[in-house]
Amino acid sequence: MSDATAKKEERRKFQAIRGTRDLLPPETALWNRVEQTAHEVFATFGYGEIRPPIFEPTELFARAVGGETDIVSKEMYSFEDRDDSSISLRPEATASVCRAYIEHGMQILPQPVKLYYTGPMFRRERPQKGRYRQFYQIGAEVLGGTDAPAIDAEVIEMLMTYFDKVGLHGATLYINSIGHNAENCRRGYVAQLKAALEKVKDQLGPDSQRRIDTNPLRVLDSKLESEQAIIATLPHIADHLCDDCKAHYAAVKRQLEIRGVLYEENWRLVRGLDYYMRTTFEITAPGLGSQNAVCGGGRYDGLVELLGGPPTKGIGFAIGEDRLILSLQESGKGQAQQGRDVYIAWMGEHAYAAAIRAAKDLRNAGFSVELPPVEQKFGKALGQADKLGAKYALILGDNEVSEALWTLKTLSTGEQQKLPEPELIDYLKRQQ
Ligand code: ATP
Ligand code: MG
């Protein structure tokens, strides 16, 4: 390295890697609220939290998600471990949850086992609004027991309850059934779809052309404007479902209706991961532009077995937390409160001792308190309190301390009153 380049390197300003970002206050308060609501709502449906590791053997994702999917074929961050084995940052968490189910012998627990997770996922994608390389998901999985349609419906009901509690309005639920992998059901359909796609191949873009061989269902997912009219002419999977899958799908819809969950059917909803079967669903939200899916999910009955476990039913979903937050912010629901409850403006050594005591008592009672570390004139302190969005300023000077009557100023109205120290907390609690 030349001296000049070395100097330049030294002065280099570091920035977060493209497609990653810092989540900062006050926005992180909204992230916390969104996650807290998930903990609360999912608990009412009997789910427990799982925290799987952030990296796993590459082979786990290749096998579970599918080698031909975009996620595995081009989006994973993979690297060699010390023993030369390949590990990957997780692009999703369903594979990990299934691995954990098998590893911990959860099939001996009362079934189904209901688990949820929150945390970062990693995909090497082209960054844009609502699409990041490190993004966050809140997901849930139901493993074991039966594939009763009521389970599919309850999972979706829980999701919609969650979106409602978190304040997301205008969300639309789309559902579909993509059958299962046996003869005469999805396989028969895929063969027909492939044949139909071959006939219109030259009218499709390069991605869809490639997918005719690798993953024909995924063509239905195309957002390319020029392909829409052609896709509309392709055969529908609903016409090819076997009797069992048809009955299952009809029952899921009935179960949703009993629960008062509104849905729209979308025959093109196939999802991008290989493990899905039968019920698939997606939820879109307003204010997100073309990245408008805030949640995707579906049934994946064969997955645990595919990963070496016993035959196990499974269904789950993953919410894109970044997009959920964006949508809440767009609709004005995302205003996070950053301010403090009380700013303590103090002057003088005696007042400082009282201020420290007051800060401790107020914080113990759950109020957020700002205690300036150095003495400042009252005028400056009140200006600071305003800037921080404090609701009250507690003014402590020599007079207040010697009279044992403290001054509390309500900053929105400018109103001031005197309170004896023991009454302060009760007074503030009454104002909440
Ligand atoms: P998309 O079609 O938008 O790429 P996907 O089919 O890849 O979504 P899933 O793997 O099912 O998505 O993940 C579930 C949810 O996670 C998506 O609906 C979306 O909200 C969110 N998500 C997926 N990839 C990203 C990303 N790169 N950045 C932000 N959120 C994402
Ligand atoms: Mg994707």
Coordinates of C-alpha atoms and ligand atoms in Angstrom, one line a residue:
M1 CA 0.0 0.0 0.0
S2 CA 1.4 3.4 -0.9
D3 CA 1.6 6.1 1.7
A4 CA -1.1 8.1 0.1
T5 CA -3.5 5.1 0.0
A6 CA -2.6 4.3 3.6
K7 CA -3.5 7.9 4.6
K8 CA -6.7 7.7 2.7
E9 CA -7.6 4.4 4.4
E10 CA -6.9 6.0 7.8
R11 CA -9.4 8.8 7.1
R12 CA -12.0 6.4 5.7
K13 CA -15.4 7.0 7.1
F14 CA -17.1 3.8 8.0
Q15 CA -20.7 3.3 6.9
A16 CA -23.1 0.5 7.4
I17 CA -22.9 -2.0 4.6
R18 CA -25.4 -1.5 1.8
G19 CA -28.7 -3.2 2.5
T20 CA -28.1 -3.0 6.3
R21 CA -29.0 -0.1 8.6
D22 CA -28.9 1.2 12.1
L23 CA -32.3 1.2 13.8
L24 CA -32.2 4.3 16.0
P25 CA -34.3 6.0 18.7
P26 CA -37.1 7.1 18.6
E27 CA -37.9 4.5 15.9
T28 CA -36.7 1.6 18.0
A29 CA -39.5 2.4 20.5
L30 CA -41.9 1.4 17.7
W31 CA -39.9 -1.8 17.0
N32 CA -40.2 -2.7 20.7
R33 CA -43.9 -2.1 20.7
V34 CA -44.4 -4.2 17.6
E35 CA -42.3 -7.1 19.1
Q36 CA -44.0 -6.7 22.5
T37 CA -47.4 -7.0 20.9
A38 CA -46.3 -10.2 19.2
H39 CA -45.1 -11.7 22.5
E40 CA -48.5 -10.8 24.1
V41 CA -50.8 -11.9 21.3
F42 CA -48.9 -15.1 20.4
A43 CA -48.9 -16.1 24.1
T44 CA -52.7 -15.9 24.2
F45 CA -52.7 -18.5 21.5
G46 CA -50.4 -20.8 23.4
Y47 CA -47.1 -20.2 21.6
G48 CA -43.7 -20.2 23.2
E49 CA -40.6 -18.4 22.0
I50 CA -37.7 -20.1 20.4
R51 CA -34.3 -18.4 19.7
P52 CA -32.4 -20.4 17.2
P53 CA -28.8 -19.5 16.2
I54 CA -28.2 -17.0 13.4
F55 CA -26.1 -19.4 11.4
E56 CA -26.6 -23.0 10.5
P57 CA -25.1 -25.5 8.1
T58 CA -25.6 -24.4 4.5
E59 CA -27.0 -27.8 3.7
L60 CA -29.9 -27.3 6.1
F61 CA -31.2 -24.3 4.1
A62 CA -30.4 -26.0 0.8
R63 CA -32.4 -29.0 1.7
A64 CA -35.3 -27.2 3.4
V65 CA -35.8 -24.1 1.3
G66 CA -34.7 -25.8 -2.0
G67 CA -31.6 -25.6 -4.1
E68 CA -33.4 -24.1 -7.1
T69 CA -35.0 -21.2 -5.1
D70 CA -33.6 -17.7 -5.4
I71 CA -32.9 -17.7 -1.7
V72 CA -30.5 -20.6 -1.8
S73 CA -29.2 -20.3 -5.4
K74 CA -28.1 -16.7 -5.1
E75 CA -29.1 -14.9 -1.9
M76 CA -27.3 -16.7 1.0
Y77 CA -24.3 -15.4 2.8
S78 CA -22.2 -18.5 3.1
F79 CA -18.7 -19.0 4.3
E80 CA -16.3 -21.7 5.3
D81 CA -16.0 -22.7 8.9
R82 CA -12.7 -23.8 10.4
D83 CA -13.3 -27.4 9.6
D84 CA -14.0 -26.5 5.9
S85 CA -17.7 -27.1 6.3
S86 CA -20.0 -24.5 4.8
I87 CA -22.2 -22.4 7.1
S88 CA -24.7 -19.7 6.2
L89 CA -26.3 -16.8 7.8
R90 CA -30.0 -17.7 8.1
P91 CA -32.1 -16.4 5.2
E92 CA -35.3 -17.5 7.1
A93 CA -36.0 -19.4 10.3
T94 CA -38.5 -22.2 9.5
A95 CA -35.6 -24.6 8.7
S96 CA -34.0 -23.9 12.0
V97 CA -37.2 -24.4 14.0
C98 CA -37.8 -27.7 12.3
R99 CA -34.2 -28.7 12.9
A100 CA -34.6 -27.8 16.6
Y101 CA -37.9 -29.8 16.8
I102 CA -36.0 -32.9 15.6
E103 CA -32.9 -32.2 17.6
H104 CA -34.8 -31.8 20.9
G105 CA -37.2 -34.7 20.3
M106 CA -40.1 -32.4 20.5
Q107 CA -42.4 -35.0 19.0
I108 CA -42.7 -36.5 22.5
L109 CA -44.3 -33.3 23.8
P110 CA -48.0 -32.7 23.6
Q111 CA -48.8 -32.0 20.0
P112 CA -48.9 -29.6 18.2
V113 CA -45.9 -27.7 19.4
K114 CA -46.4 -24.0 18.8
L115 CA -43.3 -21.8 18.5
Y116 CA -42.5 -18.3 17.5
Y117 CA -39.4 -16.3 16.9
T118 CA -38.2 -12.7 16.2
G119 CA -34.9 -11.7 14.8
P120 CA -32.7 -10.8 11.8
M121 CA -32.5 -12.7 8.6
F122 CA -29.9 -12.3 5.8
R123 CA -30.3 -12.3 2.1
R124 CA -28.1 -10.9 -0.6
E125 CA -30.8 -9.0 -2.4
R126 CA -30.8 -5.7 -4.4
P127 CA -31.5 -3.2 -1.7
Q128 CA -34.5 -0.9 -2.2
K129 CA -37.4 0.4 -0.1
G130 CA -38.7 -2.5 2.0
R131 CA -36.0 -4.8 0.8
Y132 CA -32.8 -5.1 2.8
R133 CA -29.9 -7.5 3.2
Q134 CA -30.4 -7.7 6.9
F135 CA -34.1 -7.6 7.7
Y136 CA -36.2 -8.8 10.5
Q137 CA -38.9 -11.3 10.8
I138 CA -41.5 -12.2 13.3
G139 CA -42.6 -15.8 12.6
A140 CA -44.5 -18.7 14.1
E141 CA -44.7 -22.4 13.4
V142 CA -47.1 -25.1 14.4
L143 CA -45.5 -28.5 14.3
G144 CA -46.9 -32.0 14.9
G145 CA -50.5 -33.2 15.6
T146 CA -53.0 -33.1 12.7
D147 CA -53.4 -31.1 9.5
A148 CA -56.9 -30.2 10.5
P149 CA -58.0 -27.1 8.5
A150 CA -58.9 -25.4 11.8
I151 CA -55.2 -25.2 12.5
D152 CA -54.5 -23.3 9.3
A153 CA -57.4 -21.0 10.0
E154 CA -56.3 -20.4 13.6
V155 CA -52.8 -19.5 12.5
I156 CA -54.2 -17.0 10.1
E157 CA -56.7 -15.7 12.7
M158 CA -53.8 -15.1 15.1
L159 CA -52.0 -13.2 12.5
M160 CA -54.9 -10.9 11.7
T161 CA -55.5 -10.4 15.4
Y162 CA -51.9 -9.4 15.7
F163 CA -52.0 -6.9 12.8
D164 CA -55.2 -5.4 14.3
K165 CA -53.6 -5.0 17.8
V166 CA -50.5 -3.5 16.4
G167 CA -52.6 -0.9 14.5
L168 CA -52.0 -2.0 10.9
H169 CA -55.1 -1.1 8.9
G170 CA -55.9 -1.9 5.3
A171 CA -54.1 -5.2 5.3
T172 CA -55.4 -7.7 2.7
L173 CA -55.2 -11.5 3.2
Y174 CA -54.7 -13.6 0.1
I175 CA -55.0 -17.4 0.2
N176 CA -54.5 -20.3 -2.2
S177 CA -53.9 -24.0 -2.1
I178 CA -51.1 -25.4 -4.1
G179 CA -51.9 -29.1 -3.5
H180 CA -49.4 -31.6 -2.4
N181 CA -46.6 -33.4 -4.1
A182 CA -48.3 -36.8 -4.8
E183 CA -49.4 -38.0 -8.3
N184 CA -52.3 -36.3 -9.9
C185 CA -52.1 -33.2 -7.7
R186 CA -49.3 -30.7 -7.9
R187 CA -47.1 -32.9 -10.1
G188 CA -49.9 -33.2 -12.7
Y189 CA -50.5 -29.5 -12.6
V190 CA -46.8 -28.6 -12.9
A191 CA -46.5 -30.8 -15.9
Q192 CA -49.4 -29.0 -17.6
L193 CA -48.1 -25.7 -16.6
K194 CA -44.7 -26.5 -18.0
A195 CA -46.2 -27.5 -21.3
A196 CA -48.3 -24.3 -21.4
L197 CA -45.2 -22.2 -20.6
E198 CA -43.1 -23.9 -23.3
K199 CA -45.7 -22.7 -25.9
V200 CA -45.4 -19.0 -24.8
K201 CA -41.7 -19.2 -23.9
D202 CA -40.5 -16.6 -26.4
Q203 CA -42.9 -14.0 -24.9
L204 CA -41.4 -14.4 -21.5
G205 CA -38.5 -12.6 -19.9
P206 CA -35.2 -14.4 -19.2
D207 CA -36.0 -15.1 -15.5
S208 CA -39.3 -16.8 -16.3
Q209 CA -37.7 -18.6 -19.2
R210 CA -35.2 -20.1 -16.9
R211 CA -37.8 -21.0 -14.3
I212 CA -39.8 -23.1 -16.8
D213 CA -37.2 -25.8 -16.2
T214 CA -36.0 -25.0 -12.6
N215 CA -39.2 -23.8 -10.8
P216 CA -42.2 -23.4 -13.1
L217 CA -44.6 -22.5 -10.3
R218 CA -42.5 -19.4 -9.6
V219 CA -43.4 -18.0 -13.0
L220 CA -46.9 -17.3 -11.6
D221 CA -45.2 -15.0 -9.1
S222 CA -43.8 -12.8 -11.7
K223 CA -44.4 -9.0 -11.3
L224 CA -43.1 -8.2 -14.8
E225 CA -45.7 -6.0 -16.5
S226 CA -45.1 -7.5 -19.9
E227 CA -45.8 -11.0 -18.7
Q228 CA -49.1 -10.4 -16.9
A229 CA -51.4 -11.0 -19.9
I230 CA -49.7 -14.2 -20.7
I231 CA -49.8 -15.5 -17.2
A232 CA -53.5 -14.8 -17.0
T233 CA -54.0 -17.5 -19.7
L234 CA -52.1 -20.3 -17.8
P235 CA -54.0 -23.2 -16.2
H236 CA -55.2 -22.8 -12.6
I237 CA -54.0 -25.2 -9.9
A238 CA -57.5 -25.3 -8.3
D239 CA -58.7 -27.3 -11.4
H240 CA -56.0 -29.9 -10.6
L241 CA -56.3 -30.5 -6.9
C242 CA -57.0 -34.1 -5.8
D243 CA -60.2 -34.6 -3.8
D244 CA -58.3 -34.5 -0.4
C245 CA -56.6 -31.2 -1.2
K246 CA -59.8 -29.8 -2.5
A247 CA -61.7 -30.7 0.6
H248 CA -58.9 -29.4 2.8
Y249 CA -58.9 -26.0 1.0
A250 CA -62.7 -25.7 1.2
A251 CA -62.6 -26.5 4.9
V252 CA -59.9 -23.8 5.5
K253 CA -62.1 -21.2 3.8
R254 CA -65.1 -22.3 5.9
Q255 CA -63.0 -22.2 9.1
L256 CA -61.9 -18.7 8.2
E257 CA -65.4 -17.6 7.7
I258 CA -66.5 -19.0 11.1
R259 CA -63.7 -16.9 12.6
G260 CA -64.8 -13.8 10.8
V261 CA -61.5 -13.6 8.9
L262 CA -61.9 -11.8 5.5
Y263 CA -59.8 -13.2 2.7
E264 CA -59.4 -13.0 -1.1
E265 CA -58.3 -16.0 -3.2
N266 CA -55.3 -15.6 -5.4
W267 CA -54.6 -18.6 -7.7
R268 CA -51.1 -17.2 -8.5
L269 CA -50.0 -17.3 -4.9
V270 CA -47.3 -20.0 -4.9
R271 CA -44.6 -18.6 -2.5
G272 CA -40.9 -18.8 -3.2
L273 CA -39.9 -21.7 -1.0
D274 CA -40.0 -25.3 -2.1
Y275 CA -41.4 -26.7 1.2
Y276 CA -44.9 -25.3 0.9
M277 CA -47.9 -27.5 0.2
R278 CA -51.7 -27.0 0.3
T279 CA -52.5 -23.8 2.1
T280 CA -50.4 -20.8 1.2
F281 CA -51.2 -17.2 2.2
E282 CA -49.8 -13.7 2.0
I283 CA -50.8 -10.4 3.5
T284 CA -50.2 -7.1 1.8
A285 CA -50.3 -3.7 3.5
P286 CA -50.7 -0.1 2.2
G287 CA -47.9 2.4 1.8
L288 CA -45.2 0.1 0.7
G289 CA -45.0 0.5 -3.1
S290 CA -44.1 -2.7 -4.9
Q291 CA -42.6 -4.4 -1.8
N292 CA -46.1 -4.6 -0.3
A293 CA -46.1 -8.2 1.2
V294 CA -45.8 -7.9 5.0
C295 CA -46.3 -11.6 5.6
G296 CA -46.0 -14.9 3.9
G297 CA -46.8 -18.4 5.1
G298 CA -48.2 -21.8 4.4
R299 CA -48.4 -25.5 5.2
Y300 CA -45.3 -27.6 5.0
D301 CA -46.2 -31.1 6.1
G302 CA -43.2 -32.9 4.6
L303 CA -40.5 -30.6 5.8
V304 CA -39.5 -32.2 9.2
E305 CA -39.3 -35.6 7.5
L306 CA -37.2 -34.1 4.7
L307 CA -34.7 -32.9 7.4
G308 CA -34.5 -36.4 8.9
G309 CA -37.3 -36.3 11.5
P310 CA -40.5 -38.3 11.9
P311 CA -43.5 -37.6 9.6
T312 CA -44.8 -34.3 11.0
K313 CA -47.4 -31.8 10.0
G314 CA -46.4 -28.2 9.9
I315 CA -47.7 -24.7 9.1
G316 CA -46.3 -21.3 9.8
F317 CA -45.7 -17.7 8.6
A318 CA -43.1 -15.0 8.7
I319 CA -43.9 -11.3 9.0
G320 CA -41.5 -8.8 7.5
E321 CA -41.1 -6.6 10.5
D322 CA -39.2 -3.8 8.5
R323 CA -42.2 -3.6 6.1
L324 CA -44.7 -3.7 8.9
I325 CA -43.0 -0.8 10.6
L326 CA -42.8 1.1 7.3
S327 CA -46.5 0.7 6.8
L328 CA -47.3 1.8 10.3
Q329 CA -45.2 4.9 9.8
E330 CA -46.8 5.7 6.5
S331 CA -50.2 5.6 8.1
G332 CA -49.2 7.8 10.9
K333 CA -49.5 5.0 13.4
G334 CA -45.8 4.9 13.9
Q335 CA -45.3 8.0 16.0
A336 CA -43.0 7.0 18.7
Q337 CA -42.9 8.9 22.0
Q338 CA -39.3 9.9 22.7
G339 CA -39.8 12.6 25.3
R340 CA -39.2 12.4 29.0
D341 CA -41.8 12.6 31.7
V342 CA -39.8 14.8 34.0
Y343 CA -36.8 17.1 33.5
I344 CA -35.2 18.1 36.8
A345 CA -33.9 21.6 36.7
W346 CA -31.7 22.1 39.7
M347 CA -29.4 24.8 41.0
G348 CA -27.2 24.6 44.1
E349 CA -25.6 21.8 46.1
H350 CA -28.5 21.1 48.4
A351 CA -30.9 21.1 45.5
Y352 CA -28.6 18.6 43.7
A353 CA -28.9 16.1 46.6
A354 CA -32.7 16.5 46.5
A355 CA -32.7 16.1 42.7
I356 CA -30.8 12.8 42.8
R357 CA -33.3 11.5 45.4
A358 CA -36.2 12.7 43.3
A359 CA -34.8 11.1 40.1
K360 CA -34.3 7.8 41.9
D361 CA -37.9 7.8 43.4
L362 CA -39.5 8.9 40.1
R363 CA -37.6 6.2 38.1
N364 CA -38.6 3.6 40.6
A365 CA -42.2 4.6 40.1
G366 CA -41.8 4.1 36.3
F367 CA -41.4 7.7 35.1
S368 CA -38.6 8.6 32.6
V369 CA -36.4 11.3 34.1
E370 CA -33.6 13.5 32.8
L371 CA -31.2 14.7 35.4
P372 CA -28.7 17.2 34.0
P373 CA -25.2 16.2 35.1
V374 CA -24.0 19.8 35.7
E375 CA -25.7 22.8 37.1
Q376 CA -27.3 25.1 34.6
K377 CA -29.3 28.3 34.9
F378 CA -33.1 27.7 35.1
G379 CA -33.8 29.4 31.8
K380 CA -31.3 27.1 30.0
A381 CA -32.6 24.1 31.8
L382 CA -36.2 24.8 30.8
G383 CA -35.2 25.3 27.2
Q384 CA -33.4 21.9 27.3
A385 CA -36.5 20.3 28.8
D386 CA -38.6 21.7 25.9
K387 CA -36.2 20.4 23.3
L388 CA -36.3 16.9 24.8
G389 CA -40.1 17.0 24.8
A390 CA -40.4 16.6 28.5
K391 CA -43.9 16.9 30.0
Y392 CA -42.9 18.4 33.3
A393 CA -40.0 20.3 34.7
L394 CA -39.3 19.8 38.4
I395 CA -37.6 23.0 39.6
L396 CA -35.3 22.6 42.6
G397 CA -33.5 25.6 43.9
D398 CA -32.4 26.7 47.4
N399 CA -35.9 28.1 48.1
E400 CA -37.6 24.9 47.2
V401 CA -35.3 22.9 49.4
S402 CA -35.5 25.2 52.4
E403 CA -39.3 25.4 52.2
A404 CA -39.6 21.7 51.5
L405 CA -42.1 22.7 48.7
W406 CA -41.1 21.7 45.2
T407 CA -42.1 23.5 42.0
L408 CA -43.6 21.5 39.2
K409 CA -44.1 23.1 35.9
T410 CA -46.4 21.6 33.2
L411 CA -44.5 22.5 30.0
S412 CA -47.4 22.4 27.6
T413 CA -49.4 25.0 29.6
G414 CA -46.7 26.8 31.5
E415 CA -48.7 26.2 34.7
Q416 CA -46.7 26.0 37.9
Q417 CA -47.5 24.6 41.3
K418 CA -45.9 23.9 44.6
L419 CA -46.0 20.3 46.0
P420 CA -44.4 18.8 49.1
E421 CA -41.9 16.1 48.2
P422 CA -44.0 13.1 49.4
E423 CA -46.9 14.1 47.2
L424 CA -45.0 14.5 43.9
I425 CA -45.3 10.9 42.7
D426 CA -49.0 10.5 43.6
Y427 CA -49.7 13.8 41.8
L428 CA -48.0 12.7 38.7
K429 CA -49.7 9.3 38.7
R430 CA -53.1 11.0 39.0
Q431 CA -52.2 13.0 35.8
Q432 CA -51.5 10.0 33.6
Ligands
ATP1 P1 -40.7 -11.0 -1.6 O1 -41.6 -11.6 -2.6 O2 -41.1 -9.7 -1.1 O3 -39.3 -11.1 -1.9 P2 -40.4 -13.5 -0.1 O4 -41.3 -14.4 -0.8 O5 -39.0 -13.6 -0.4 O6 -40.9 -12.0 -0.3 P3 -40.6 -14.7 2.5 O7 -39.3 -15.5 2.3 O8 -41.9 -15.5 2.5 O9 -40.7 -13.5 1.4 O10 -40.5 -13.9 3.8 C1 -41.7 -13.4 4.5 C2 -41.7 -11.9 4.6 O11 -40.5 -11.4 4.9 C3 -42.1 -11.2 3.3 O12 -43.5 -11.1 3.1 C4 -41.5 -9.8 3.5 O13 -42.4 -9.0 4.3 C5 -40.3 -10.1 4.4 N1 -39.1 -10.1 3.6 C6 -38.6 -11.0 2.7 N2 -37.4 -10.6 2.2 C7 -37.1 -9.4 2.7 C8 -36.1 -8.4 2.5 N3 -35.0 -8.7 1.8 N4 -36.2 -7.2 3.2 C9 -37.2 -7.0 4.0 N5 -38.2 -7.8 4.2 C10 -38.2 -9.0 3.6
MG2 MG -37.8 -12.6 -1.9

